[in-house]
Coordinates of C-alpha atoms and ligand atoms in Angstrom, one line a residue:
M1 CA 0.0 0.0 0.0
T2 CA 1.3 3.5 -0.8
P3 CA 1.9 5.6 2.3
P4 CA -0.2 8.7 2.4
T5 CA 1.4 12.1 1.6
T6 CA 0.5 15.5 2.9
S7 CA -1.4 16.3 -0.3
S8 CA -3.4 13.0 -0.3
S9 CA -4.2 13.6 3.4
K10 CA -5.3 17.1 2.5
D11 CA -7.7 15.7 -0.1
K12 CA -9.2 13.2 2.4
L13 CA -9.6 15.9 5.0
A14 CA -11.3 18.2 2.5
A15 CA -13.8 15.3 1.6
L16 CA -14.4 14.7 5.3
R17 CA -15.1 18.4 5.8
T18 CA -17.7 18.3 3.1
E19 CA -19.3 15.2 4.6
I20 CA -19.4 16.8 8.1
E21 CA -21.0 19.9 6.7
H22 CA -23.6 17.8 5.0
R23 CA -24.4 15.7 8.0
N24 CA -24.6 18.7 10.4
P25 CA -26.6 21.3 8.4
A26 CA -27.1 24.9 9.5
Q27 CA -24.3 24.8 12.1
P28 CA -21.9 27.4 10.7
E29 CA -19.9 27.8 14.0
F30 CA -19.4 24.0 14.3
H31 CA -18.3 23.9 10.6
Q32 CA -15.8 26.7 11.2
A33 CA -14.3 25.1 14.3
V34 CA -13.9 21.8 12.5
H35 CA -12.5 23.5 9.4
E36 CA -9.8 25.2 11.5
V37 CA -8.7 22.0 13.1
L38 CA -8.8 19.9 9.9
E39 CA -6.6 22.5 8.2
S40 CA -3.8 21.7 10.6
L41 CA -3.9 17.9 10.5
A42 CA -2.7 16.8 7.0
P43 CA 1.0 16.7 8.0
V44 CA 0.1 14.4 11.0
L45 CA -2.0 12.0 9.0
A46 CA 0.8 11.9 6.4
V47 CA 3.2 10.4 8.9
R48 CA 0.7 8.5 11.1
D49 CA -1.2 6.1 8.9
D50 CA -2.5 4.3 12.0
Y51 CA -4.6 7.4 12.8
A52 CA -6.0 7.4 9.3
Q53 CA -6.7 3.6 9.3
A54 CA -8.6 4.0 12.7
S55 CA -10.7 6.8 11.3
L56 CA -9.7 8.9 14.3
V57 CA -10.5 12.3 12.8
E58 CA -14.0 11.1 11.8
R59 CA -14.6 9.8 15.3
L60 CA -13.3 12.9 16.9
C61 CA -15.7 15.1 14.9
E62 CA -18.8 13.2 16.1
P63 CA -19.9 13.9 19.7
E64 CA -20.2 10.8 21.9
R65 CA -23.6 12.0 23.1
Q66 CA -25.9 15.0 22.4
I67 CA -28.7 15.9 24.9
I68 CA -31.4 18.4 24.2
F69 CA -34.2 19.1 26.7
R70 CA -37.1 21.4 27.5
V71 CA -36.6 23.9 30.3
P72 CA -39.9 25.4 31.4
W73 CA -39.9 28.1 34.1
Q74 CA -42.1 30.9 35.5
D75 CA -41.2 34.6 35.6
D76 CA -42.0 36.9 38.5
R77 CA -45.5 37.7 37.0
G78 CA -46.4 34.0 36.8
R79 CA -45.9 33.7 33.0
V80 CA -44.5 30.4 31.9
H81 CA -41.5 30.4 29.5
V82 CA -40.0 27.5 27.6
N83 CA -36.3 27.5 26.8
R84 CA -34.1 24.8 25.3
G85 CA -31.3 23.1 27.2
F86 CA -28.2 21.4 25.7
R87 CA -25.4 19.2 26.8
V88 CA -23.0 17.9 24.2
E89 CA -20.7 15.2 25.7
F90 CA -18.1 15.4 23.0
N91 CA -15.2 13.1 24.0
S92 CA -14.2 11.3 27.2
A93 CA -11.0 9.5 26.1
L94 CA -8.9 11.5 28.5
G95 CA -11.3 11.9 31.4
P96 CA -14.8 12.9 32.4
Y97 CA -16.5 15.4 30.0
K98 CA -15.5 18.9 31.2
G99 CA -16.7 22.3 29.9
G100 CA -18.9 25.2 30.7
L101 CA -22.6 26.1 30.4
R102 CA -23.6 29.2 28.3
F103 CA -26.8 31.1 28.9
H104 CA -27.3 33.5 26.0
S105 CA -30.1 34.1 23.5
S106 CA -27.9 33.0 20.6
V107 CA -27.2 29.5 22.0
N108 CA -28.2 26.6 19.7
L109 CA -26.9 23.1 18.9
G110 CA -24.3 24.3 16.4
I111 CA -22.8 26.8 18.9
V112 CA -22.7 24.2 21.7
K113 CA -21.0 21.7 19.3
F114 CA -18.4 24.2 18.2
L115 CA -17.6 25.0 21.9
G116 CA -17.5 21.3 22.8
F117 CA -15.3 20.4 19.9
E118 CA -12.8 23.1 20.8
Q119 CA -12.9 22.0 24.4
V120 CA -11.7 18.5 23.6
F121 CA -8.4 19.8 22.3
K122 CA -8.1 22.6 24.9
N123 CA -8.5 20.2 27.7
A124 CA -6.0 17.8 26.2
L125 CA -3.5 20.6 26.1
T126 CA -3.8 21.2 29.9
G127 CA -2.4 17.6 30.5
L128 CA -4.9 17.2 33.4
G129 CA -7.0 14.2 32.4
I130 CA -10.2 15.8 31.4
G131 CA -12.5 15.1 28.4
G132 CA -14.4 17.7 26.5
G133 CA -18.1 18.8 26.6
K134 CA -20.2 21.9 26.6
G135 CA -23.8 22.9 27.3
G136 CA -26.2 25.8 27.9
S137 CA -29.5 27.3 26.9
D138 CA -31.0 30.0 24.8
F139 CA -32.2 31.6 28.1
D140 CA -31.1 35.3 28.3
P141 CA -30.4 36.3 31.9
H142 CA -30.1 40.1 31.0
G143 CA -32.7 42.0 32.9
R144 CA -34.0 38.9 34.8
S145 CA -34.4 39.1 38.6
D146 CA -32.4 36.8 40.9
S147 CA -35.6 34.8 41.6
E148 CA -36.2 34.3 37.9
V149 CA -32.6 33.2 37.3
M150 CA -32.9 30.8 40.3
R151 CA -36.1 29.2 38.9
F152 CA -34.6 28.8 35.5
C153 CA -31.4 27.2 36.9
Q154 CA -33.5 24.8 39.1
S155 CA -35.5 23.8 36.1
F156 CA -32.4 23.4 34.0
M157 CA -30.7 21.2 36.6
T158 CA -33.9 19.1 37.1
E159 CA -33.2 17.6 33.7
L160 CA -29.4 18.0 33.5
H161 CA -28.7 16.2 36.8
R162 CA -29.3 12.7 35.3
H163 CA -26.5 13.2 32.8
I164 CA -23.7 14.6 35.0
G165 CA -21.5 13.5 37.9
A166 CA -18.0 13.9 39.3
H167 CA -16.8 10.9 37.3
T168 CA -19.1 11.4 34.3
D169 CA -19.5 15.0 33.2
V170 CA -18.5 18.2 35.2
P171 CA -20.0 21.5 33.9
A172 CA -18.8 25.0 34.8
G173 CA -19.6 28.6 33.8
D174 CA -19.3 30.4 30.5
I175 CA -21.2 33.4 29.1
G176 CA -24.1 34.3 31.3
V177 CA -23.2 31.6 33.9
G178 CA -21.1 32.9 36.8
G179 CA -20.9 32.3 40.6
R180 CA -24.6 33.1 41.1
E181 CA -25.8 30.6 38.6
I182 CA -23.4 27.8 39.6
G183 CA -24.7 28.3 43.2
Y184 CA -28.4 27.8 42.1
L185 CA -27.4 24.8 39.9
F186 CA -25.4 23.1 42.6
G187 CA -28.1 23.7 45.2
Q188 CA -30.7 22.0 43.0
Y189 CA -28.3 19.1 42.1
R190 CA -27.7 18.4 45.8
R191 CA -31.4 18.6 46.6
I192 CA -32.4 16.2 43.9
T193 CA -29.6 13.6 44.5
N194 CA -29.2 14.0 48.2
R195 CA -25.5 13.8 47.7
W196 CA -22.7 16.2 48.6
E197 CA -20.8 15.7 45.4
S198 CA -18.7 18.8 45.2
G199 CA -16.8 17.5 42.1
V200 CA -20.0 17.6 40.0
L201 CA -19.6 21.4 39.1
T202 CA -16.7 23.8 39.1
G203 CA -16.7 27.5 39.7
K204 CA -18.3 27.0 43.1
G205 CA -18.0 29.5 46.0
L206 CA -15.0 29.3 48.2
S207 CA -16.8 28.2 51.3
W208 CA -18.6 25.3 49.6
G209 CA -16.0 23.6 47.6
G210 CA -14.7 26.2 45.2
S211 CA -11.1 26.9 44.3
A212 CA -9.2 30.1 44.9
I213 CA -8.3 31.8 41.6
R214 CA -11.0 30.0 39.6
P215 CA -12.9 33.3 38.8
E216 CA -9.6 34.9 37.8
A217 CA -8.1 31.9 35.9
T218 CA -9.1 32.4 32.3
G219 CA -8.1 36.1 32.2
Y220 CA -4.9 35.6 34.2
G221 CA -4.0 32.6 32.1
N222 CA -4.5 34.4 28.9
V223 CA -2.2 37.2 30.0
Y224 CA 0.4 34.6 31.0
F225 CA 0.1 33.1 27.5
A226 CA 0.5 36.5 25.9
A227 CA 3.6 37.2 28.1
E228 CA 5.1 33.9 26.9
M229 CA 4.5 34.8 23.2
L230 CA 6.2 38.2 23.8
R231 CA 9.1 36.6 25.6
R232 CA 9.8 34.4 22.6
R233 CA 10.2 37.7 20.7
G234 CA 12.5 39.2 23.3
E235 CA 9.9 41.4 24.9
D236 CA 7.7 41.6 28.0
L237 CA 4.4 43.2 29.1
Q238 CA 6.0 46.1 30.9
G239 CA 4.8 49.4 29.4
Q240 CA 2.6 47.8 26.7
T241 CA -0.9 49.1 25.9
A242 CA -3.7 46.6 25.3
V243 CA -7.2 46.6 23.7
V244 CA -9.5 44.2 25.5
S245 CA -13.1 43.4 24.4
G246 CA -15.9 42.2 26.6
S247 CA -16.5 43.2 30.2
G248 CA -17.5 40.0 31.8
N249 CA -15.5 37.4 33.8
V250 CA -12.7 36.9 31.3
A251 CA -12.2 40.6 30.3
I252 CA -12.2 41.8 34.0
Y253 CA -9.4 39.5 35.1
T254 CA -7.5 40.0 31.9
I255 CA -7.4 43.7 32.6
E256 CA -6.5 43.1 36.3
K257 CA -3.5 40.9 35.4
L258 CA -2.3 43.2 32.6
K259 CA -2.1 45.9 35.2
A260 CA -0.3 43.7 37.7
L261 CA 2.4 42.9 35.1
G262 CA 3.0 46.5 34.1
A263 CA 0.7 46.8 31.0
N264 CA -2.3 49.0 30.6
A265 CA -5.7 48.0 29.1
L266 CA -7.3 51.0 27.4
T267 CA -10.7 49.5 26.6
C268 CA -13.5 47.1 27.4
S269 CA -16.8 46.5 25.7
D270 CA -20.3 45.0 25.8
S271 CA -22.8 44.2 23.1
G272 CA -23.9 47.9 23.1
G273 CA -20.5 49.6 22.5
Y274 CA -17.1 50.1 24.0
V275 CA -15.3 52.3 26.6
I276 CA -11.9 53.9 26.0
D277 CA -10.1 55.1 29.0
D278 CA -6.9 57.1 28.4
K279 CA -5.7 56.4 31.9
G280 CA -6.3 52.7 31.6
I281 CA -9.4 50.8 32.7
D282 CA -10.0 51.1 36.5
V283 CA -10.7 47.5 37.2
E284 CA -12.3 48.1 40.7
L285 CA -14.8 50.4 39.1
L286 CA -15.5 47.9 36.3
K287 CA -16.1 45.2 38.9
Q288 CA -18.5 47.4 40.8
V289 CA -20.5 48.2 37.7
K290 CA -20.5 44.7 36.1
E291 CA -20.2 42.2 38.9
V292 CA -21.9 44.0 41.8
E293 CA -24.5 46.1 40.0
R294 CA -24.9 44.1 36.8
A295 CA -25.1 47.4 34.9
R296 CA -23.9 48.3 31.4
I297 CA -20.4 49.7 30.7
S298 CA -21.8 53.1 29.7
E299 CA -22.3 53.5 33.4
Y300 CA -18.5 53.0 33.9
A301 CA -17.7 55.9 31.5
E302 CA -20.3 58.2 33.3
R303 CA -18.7 57.6 36.7
R304 CA -15.0 57.5 35.7
G305 CA -14.6 61.2 34.8
A306 CA -12.8 62.9 32.0
S307 CA -10.4 60.1 31.0
A308 CA -13.1 57.8 29.8
R309 CA -15.6 57.9 26.9
Y310 CA -18.4 55.5 25.9
I311 CA -18.7 54.9 22.2
S312 CA -22.1 53.3 21.2
G313 CA -21.6 50.6 18.5
G314 CA -18.2 50.9 16.8
S315 CA -15.3 48.6 16.9
V316 CA -13.0 48.3 19.9
W317 CA -10.3 47.1 17.4
D318 CA -10.0 50.7 16.0
V319 CA -8.2 51.7 19.2
P320 CA -4.4 51.6 18.6
A321 CA -2.4 49.3 21.1
D322 CA 0.5 47.0 21.3
I323 CA -1.5 43.8 22.1
A324 CA -5.1 42.8 21.6
L325 CA -7.1 40.3 23.8
P326 CA -10.5 39.5 22.5
S327 CA -12.6 38.4 25.5
A328 CA -16.3 38.6 24.5
T329 CA -17.6 36.1 22.0
Q330 CA -17.1 34.1 18.8
N331 CA -16.3 35.9 15.5
E332 CA -15.9 39.3 17.0
L333 CA -12.7 40.1 15.2
G334 CA -12.9 39.8 11.4
A335 CA -10.4 40.4 8.6
E336 CA -11.0 44.1 8.4
A337 CA -10.5 44.6 12.1
A338 CA -7.3 42.5 11.9
A339 CA -6.0 44.7 9.1
T340 CA -6.7 47.8 11.3
L341 CA -4.8 46.2 14.2
V342 CA -1.9 45.4 11.9
R343 CA -1.9 49.0 10.6
N344 CA -1.8 50.2 14.2
G345 CA 1.3 48.1 14.9
V346 CA -0.2 45.3 17.1
K347 CA 2.5 42.8 18.1
A348 CA 0.4 40.0 19.6
V349 CA -3.3 38.9 19.7
S350 CA -4.2 36.4 22.4
E351 CA -7.8 34.9 22.5
G352 CA -9.5 35.0 25.9
A353 CA -12.9 34.2 24.2
N354 CA -13.6 31.0 22.2
M355 CA -13.0 31.5 18.5
P356 CA -13.3 35.3 18.6
T357 CA -11.0 35.7 15.5
T358 CA -12.3 34.5 12.1
M359 CA -10.0 32.3 10.0
E360 CA -9.6 35.1 7.5
A361 CA -8.5 37.5 10.3
V362 CA -6.0 34.9 11.6
D363 CA -4.5 34.7 8.1
V364 CA -4.1 38.5 8.1
L365 CA -2.3 38.4 11.4
H366 CA -0.1 35.6 10.4
E367 CA 0.9 37.2 7.2
A368 CA 1.8 40.4 9.0
G369 CA 4.0 38.4 11.5
V370 CA 1.8 39.1 14.5
A371 CA 2.0 36.5 17.3
F372 CA -1.4 34.9 17.5
G373 CA -2.5 32.7 20.5
P374 CA -5.6 30.7 19.7
G375 CA -8.3 30.3 22.4
K376 CA -7.9 26.6 22.8
A377 CA -4.4 27.3 24.1
A378 CA -4.5 30.8 25.4
N379 CA -7.8 30.6 27.4
A380 CA -7.2 27.1 28.8
G381 CA -6.3 28.6 32.2
G382 CA -10.0 28.5 33.2
V383 CA -10.6 24.9 32.6
A384 CA -7.2 24.1 34.1
V385 CA -8.1 25.6 37.4
S386 CA -11.4 23.9 37.2
A387 CA -9.5 20.6 37.0
L388 CA -7.5 21.8 40.0
E389 CA -10.8 22.5 41.8
M390 CA -11.8 18.8 41.0
Q391 CA -8.5 17.7 42.5
Q392 CA -9.1 19.6 45.7
N393 CA -12.7 18.3 45.9
A394 CA -11.5 14.7 45.4
A395 CA -8.9 15.1 48.2
R396 CA -11.3 17.2 50.4
D397 CA -8.5 19.8 50.4
T398 CA -8.3 23.6 50.0
W399 CA -5.2 25.0 48.4
T400 CA -3.9 28.6 49.0
P401 CA -4.4 31.2 46.3
A402 CA -0.6 31.3 45.9
R403 CA -0.4 27.6 45.3
V404 CA -3.2 27.6 42.7
E405 CA -1.7 30.6 40.9
D406 CA 1.7 29.0 40.8
E407 CA 0.1 25.9 39.2
L408 CA -1.8 28.1 36.7
L409 CA 1.4 29.9 35.6
R410 CA 3.2 26.6 35.2
I411 CA 0.4 25.1 33.2
M412 CA 0.1 28.1 30.9
Q413 CA 3.9 28.1 30.3
D414 CA 3.7 24.4 29.6
I415 CA 0.9 24.8 27.1
H416 CA 2.8 27.6 25.4
H417 CA 5.9 25.4 25.2
T418 CA 3.9 22.4 23.9
C419 CA 2.3 24.5 21.1
Y420 CA 5.6 26.2 20.2
E421 CA 7.6 23.0 20.0
T422 CA 4.8 21.1 18.1
A423 CA 4.6 23.9 15.5
E424 CA 8.4 23.7 15.1
R425 CA 8.3 19.9 14.8
Y426 CA 5.7 20.2 12.0
D427 CA 7.6 22.9 10.1
A428 CA 5.3 25.8 11.0
P429 CA 7.5 27.8 13.3
G430 CA 5.7 30.4 15.4
N431 CA 2.3 29.1 14.3
Y432 CA 0.4 28.5 17.5
V433 CA -2.8 27.4 15.7
T434 CA -1.0 24.5 14.1
G435 CA 0.9 23.7 17.3
A436 CA -2.3 23.7 19.5
N437 CA -4.4 21.7 17.0
I438 CA -1.8 19.0 16.4
A439 CA -0.6 18.7 20.1
G440 CA -4.2 18.5 21.3
F441 CA -5.2 16.1 18.6
E442 CA -2.2 13.7 19.2
R443 CA -3.0 13.4 22.9
V444 CA -6.7 12.5 22.3
A445 CA -6.0 10.3 19.3
D446 CA -3.4 8.2 21.1
A447 CA -5.8 7.6 24.0
M448 CA -8.6 6.6 21.6
L449 CA -6.3 4.3 19.7
A450 CA -5.3 2.6 22.9
Q451 CA -8.9 2.2 24.0
G452 CA -10.1 0.4 20.8
V453 CA -13.0 1.2 18.5
I454 CA -14.9 3.6 20.8
Ligands
NDP1 P1 -19.5 36.8 30.6 O1 -21.0 36.5 30.5 O2 -19.0 37.0 32.0 O3 -19.2 38.1 29.7 C1 -19.4 38.1 28.4 C2 -19.0 39.5 27.8 O4 -19.0 39.4 26.4 C3 -20.0 40.6 28.2 O5 -19.3 41.8 28.3 C4 -21.0 40.5 27.0 O6 -21.7 41.8 26.8 C5 -20.0 40.3 25.9 N1 -20.8 39.6 24.8 C6 -21.4 38.4 24.9 N2 -22.0 38.1 23.7 C7 -21.8 39.1 22.9 C8 -22.1 39.4 21.6 N3 -22.8 38.5 20.9 N4 -21.7 40.5 21.0 C9 -20.9 41.4 21.8 N5 -20.6 41.2 23.0 C10 -21.0 40.1 23.6 O7 -18.7 35.6 29.9 P2 -17.2 35.2 30.0 O8 -16.4 36.4 30.3 O9 -17.2 34.1 30.9 O10 -16.9 34.6 28.6 C11 -16.4 35.4 27.5 C12 -15.7 34.5 26.5 O11 -14.7 33.7 27.1 C13 -16.7 33.5 25.8 O12 -16.3 33.3 24.5 C14 -16.4 32.2 26.6 O13 -16.7 31.1 25.9 C15 -14.9 32.4 26.8 N6 -14.3 31.6 27.9 C16 -14.8 31.7 29.2 C17 -14.2 31.0 30.2 C18 -14.6 31.2 31.6 O14 -13.9 30.6 32.5 N7 -15.6 32.0 31.9 C19 -13.2 30.0 29.9 C20 -12.7 30.0 28.5 C21 -13.3 30.7 27.6 P3 -23.3 41.8 27.1 O15 -23.4 41.9 28.6 O16 -23.7 43.1 26.5 O17 -23.9 40.6 26.6

């Protein structure tokens, strides 16, 4: 038999992509996530015929299980609403399914599948023995009272509880799901099962099984990853300016860690517009507005004084800075915005959000020689500390914040190193997309190969 070549592998992967698009219609985000990974894999399949023979890519693109359920709940006026709940258990070759829940009006099966697919490779990169999954609902928590959010979470968990468990599937937060929602979900799980199973959810409060540094982990981890990319180029974060999008969990702790390491974030945003603050975003004021009052960021600009302006609509990527950290949502940074960043002299782009940069925009950045950290590597700090939370729960232990943060730093440096080295090994120096996709794929593929036709 003739051994495969990179070009024959490319043809096979292109055919597979077409088949996946055909079998999963109307799921553009899932198609995009698959496309991006398959683009990287031809050189691997060309040297690993055993992967091709075992149809590993085909198996990896098909979730192990997809659960869709009705979530009925009553608002404060007694009106009944019906939302749709999802949990996609994508791959458990390396450990229990692990990945967040997203509550946002845009959530549908295709979005949950894109997130679950990415999660498989991201979790593999952490080296911490976790499989990949994701879930959520098209419920929109904006403007809902605490009691409404609680009733929704209780109804959601009433169905979800039968599918999850500390050794099965361990959800966490994502867009629209923070500490408040995890509390309501955990309370309902405990009530239904009559079990104190702290390892069933991560992102819990500190006094009831949570880990120090979990809220901070995704943002802090992304800044550590950006610092590593700069270090490879002989630079550091000291004195650098940054554009950050979003103003939720990931954005807030990105801005906080940038400041701690001597850089200055000039912006944040929400779905209505963005704030530019010439003095740098005041993270304590941002936390007060977003985390305590759950208000809009226009409120931040009103209270901050002369240094800050709120721009309704517009693009945060128009603001010149040394580095960019997209931290809001998928496809928020397109080719035009990437070209603007390049024109403004950006040196590095590191993804706090999942798939915020379109493939065309990534090409623009690569062509201009900008260091680009893809989310599945750069934002893996959140799930990594979730895995550390699971370790603490299993050992009935509580680690100090310093211990967790030391581990987080070590893990992010290790992920950076793995991506960098893998890209070099496959002749794509400096290409972290190739490095992350191949390194994550190899770890999951080897485990699947060892475990038989599963
Ligand atoms: P939050 O809900 O805390 O914040 C989300 C932020 O993004 C808000 O400012 C929100 O603005 C904005 N946003 C959401 N959707 C849109 C949209 N369609 N257009 C414009 N802005 C939008 O979520 P997180 O900070 O937790 O998550 C942000 C990103 O990071 C997501 O891509 C998530 O998947 C990813 N991520 C999160 C992790 C975590 O640990 N939380 C881990 C790894 C990745 P508004 O209030 O107006 O909606």
